[in-house]
Amino acid sequence: ARTVPPPRPRVVAREAAAAPRAPGEGEPSGPPAVTLASSAEVLRHRDVAGLDAAERAQLRRLLAEFALVGQTRRSARRRPARRGDVDPRRTVRELLRRGGEPARLRRHARVERPRRVVLLVDVSGSMAPYADALLRFAHAAVRGGRTEVFTIGTRLTRTTRELAHRDPDLAMAAVAAAVPDWRGGTRLGELLREFLNRWGQRGMARGAVVVLLSDGWERGDPELLGAQMRRLHALAHQVIWANPRKARPGYAPLAAGMAAALPSVDVFVEGHSLAALERLAAAVRGAAGAAPVRGAERA
């Protein structure tokens, strides 16, 4: 398993452009741009569970501008290119068109397509402080295309269609109406088995980047979760786990569910803040710089 180091801050403090003022006019009443930038930077690192109403509203605006794209892969399809393998069919057609006279070799290259991303979002009671932010993150991912989203708790619910609404608030309302098990228990092993049997094994998880957003609390059999994670790891291109509890001081993956799942996880990241979700997005993109998870985390 690998963990992703924090990226360099992307928010740049800038002074507001000075506007002409009438004689005797005082300073502008609004805060300078440097203050706004500093406020946004501080918010990026705040734990979502501790935000007040105004900060949550600002976080939602920032998440609405989020973008998530999966790693690229070379597909079987090819397209004309200046460099690449010789395209025999197009080359022969060009020779025939010229009556057998010498012609430039026609070439083609494989088309690169983003890998499918599958998000499994835990909406159980222990994840209630983070569910809204994580689902808005999922909404941004669906908006980017080739993303499937499921909620997990006591049931498995496919919510890709509900999250396809362009307006994030309408999308959240649609998800709230579609998901029957908000703030319930967690049956990760059983629901992961259901996902694999109904969708994953048939192709949805094959070659995909699968992301589980959960604290790993499991009310069912941890051995079942471990077995299903091994199945998932064999199908997927990469398995990523984002756990909001990982950011807490002294955290260790000792919960039975998390401990059983971690050996089948490629990248283990935090999921408690906007900055953590940015690191998660970088992991989904396959950004360079990920380091192996320490042995203590696997133990």
mmCIF file with all atom_site columns, N, CA, C and O in Angstrom, residues 1-5 266-267 289-294:
data_model
loop_
_atom_site.group_PDB
_atom_site.id
_atom_site.type_symbol
_atom_site.label_atom_id
_atom_site.label_alt_id
_atom_site.label_comp_id
_atom_site.label_asym_id
_atom_site.label_entity_id
_atom_site.label_seq_id
_atom_site.pdbx_PDB_ins_code
_atom_site.Cartn_x
_atom_site.Cartn_y
_atom_site.Cartn_z
_atom_site.occupancy
_atom_site.B_iso_or_equiv
_atom_site.pdbx_formal_charge
_atom_site.auth_seq_id
_atom_site.auth_comp_id
_atom_site.auth_asym_id
_atom_site.auth_atom_id
_atom_site.pdbx_PDB_model_num
ATOM 1  N N  . ALA A 1 1   ? 0.834  -1.192 0.000  1.00 0.00 ? 1   ALA A N  1
ATOM 2  C CA . ALA A 1 1   ? 0.000  0.000  0.000  1.00 0.00 ? 1   ALA A CA 1
ATOM 3  C C  . ALA A 1 1   ? 0.866  1.237  0.000  1.00 0.00 ? 1   ALA A C  1
ATOM 4  O O  . ALA A 1 1   ? 1.983  1.230  0.486  1.00 0.00 ? 1   ALA A O  1
ATOM 5  N N  . ARG A 1 2   ? 0.374  2.312  -0.541 1.00 0.00 ? 2   ARG A N  1
ATOM 6  C CA . ARG A 1 2   ? 1.140  3.549  -0.645 1.00 0.00 ? 2   ARG A CA 1
ATOM 7  C C  . ARG A 1 2   ? 0.338  4.696  -0.081 1.00 0.00 ? 2   ARG A C  1
ATOM 8  O O  . ARG A 1 2   ? -0.876 4.675  -0.084 1.00 0.00 ? 2   ARG A O  1
ATOM 9  N N  . THR A 1 3   ? 1.026  5.682  0.406  1.00 0.00 ? 3   THR A N  1
ATOM 10 C CA . THR A 1 3   ? 0.361  6.893  0.902  1.00 0.00 ? 3   THR A CA 1
ATOM 11 C C  . THR A 1 3   ? 0.887  8.082  0.134  1.00 0.00 ? 3   THR A C  1
ATOM 12 O O  . THR A 1 3   ? 2.039  8.084  -0.295 1.00 0.00 ? 3   THR A O  1
ATOM 13 N N  . VAL A 1 4   ? 0.041  9.082  -0.068 1.00 0.00 ? 4   VAL A N  1
ATOM 14 C CA . VAL A 1 4   ? 0.378  10.208 -0.929 1.00 0.00 ? 4   VAL A CA 1
ATOM 15 C C  . VAL A 1 4   ? 0.799  11.402 -0.084 1.00 0.00 ? 4   VAL A C  1
ATOM 16 O O  . VAL A 1 4   ? 0.071  11.812 0.817  1.00 0.00 ? 4   VAL A O  1
ATOM 17 N N  . PRO A 1 5   ? 1.999  11.963 -0.325 1.00 0.00 ? 5   PRO A N  1
ATOM 18 C CA . PRO A 1 5   ? 2.431  13.135 0.444  1.00 0.00 ? 5   PRO A CA 1
ATOM 19 C C  . PRO A 1 5   ? 1.649  14.354 0.060  1.00 0.00 ? 5   PRO A C  1
ATOM 20 O O  . PRO A 1 5   ? 1.119  14.447 -1.048 1.00 0.00 ? 5   PRO A O  1
ATOM 21 N N  . ASP A 1 266 ? -3.825 -0.317 -2.215 1.00 0.00 ? 266 ASP A N  1
ATOM 22 C CA . ASP A 1 266 ? -2.607 0.186  -2.845 1.00 0.00 ? 266 ASP A CA 1
ATOM 23 C C  . ASP A 1 266 ? -2.191 1.539  -2.279 1.00 0.00 ? 266 ASP A C  1
ATOM 24 O O  . ASP A 1 266 ? -1.003 1.802  -2.108 1.00 0.00 ? 266 ASP A O  1
ATOM 25 N N  . VAL A 1 267 ? -3.168 2.414  -2.038 1.00 0.00 ? 267 VAL A N  1
ATOM 26 C CA . VAL A 1 267 ? -2.890 3.757  -1.530 1.00 0.00 ? 267 VAL A CA 1
ATOM 27 C C  . VAL A 1 267 ? -3.847 4.038  -0.379 1.00 0.00 ? 267 VAL A C  1
ATOM 28 O O  . VAL A 1 267 ? -5.054 3.867  -0.522 1.00 0.00 ? 267 VAL A O  1
ATOM 29 N N  . GLY A 1 289 ? 5.044  10.270 -6.853 1.00 0.00 ? 289 GLY A N  1
ATOM 30 C CA . GLY A 1 289 ? 5.474  10.700 -5.525 1.00 0.00 ? 289 GLY A CA 1
ATOM 31 C C  . GLY A 1 289 ? 4.853  9.910  -4.392 1.00 0.00 ? 289 GLY A C  1
ATOM 32 O O  . GLY A 1 289 ? 5.137  10.175 -3.241 1.00 0.00 ? 289 GLY A O  1
ATOM 33 N N  . ALA A 1 290 ? 3.984  8.942  -4.695 1.00 0.00 ? 290 ALA A N  1
ATOM 34 C CA . ALA A 1 290 ? 3.369  8.146  -3.636 1.00 0.00 ? 290 ALA A CA 1
ATOM 35 C C  . ALA A 1 290 ? 4.411  7.226  -3.008 1.00 0.00 ? 290 ALA A C  1
ATOM 36 O O  . ALA A 1 290 ? 5.231  6.636  -3.694 1.00 0.00 ? 290 ALA A O  1
ATOM 37 N N  . ALA A 1 291 ? 4.380  7.110  -1.702 1.00 0.00 ? 291 ALA A N  1
ATOM 38 C CA . ALA A 1 291 ? 5.354  6.288  -0.974 1.00 0.00 ? 291 ALA A CA 1
ATOM 39 C C  . ALA A 1 291 ? 4.649  5.080  -0.379 1.00 0.00 ? 291 ALA A C  1
ATOM 40 O O  . ALA A 1 291 ? 3.469  5.143  -0.059 1.00 0.00 ? 291 ALA A O  1
ATOM 41 N N  . PRO A 1 292 ? 5.364  3.948  -0.216 1.00 0.00 ? 292 PRO A N  1
ATOM 42 C CA . PRO A 1 292 ? 4.749  2.754  0.377  1.00 0.00 ? 292 PRO A CA 1
ATOM 43 C C  . PRO A 1 292 ? 4.265  3.027  1.785  1.00 0.00 ? 292 PRO A C  1
ATOM 44 O O  . PRO A 1 292 ? 4.869  3.788  2.544  1.00 0.00 ? 292 PRO A O  1
ATOM 45 N N  . VAL A 1 293 ? 3.175  2.385  2.164  1.00 0.00 ? 293 VAL A N  1
ATOM 46 C CA . VAL A 1 293 ? 2.670  2.493  3.534  1.00 0.00 ? 293 VAL A CA 1
ATOM 47 C C  . VAL A 1 293 ? 3.621  1.745  4.460  1.00 0.00 ? 293 VAL A C  1
ATOM 48 O O  . VAL A 1 293 ? 4.139  0.692  4.127  1.00 0.00 ? 293 VAL A O  1
ATOM 49 N N  . ARG A 1 294 ? 3.855  2.341  5.614  1.00 0.00 ? 294 ARG A N  1
ATOM 50 C CA . ARG A 1 294 ? 4.773  1.708  6.574  1.00 0.00 ? 294 ARG A CA 1
ATOM 51 C C  . ARG A 1 294 ? 4.213  0.372  7.042  1.00 0.00 ? 294 ARG A C  1
ATOM 52 O O  . ARG A 1 294 ? 3.008  0.135  7.073  1.00 0.00 ? 294 ARG A O  1
#
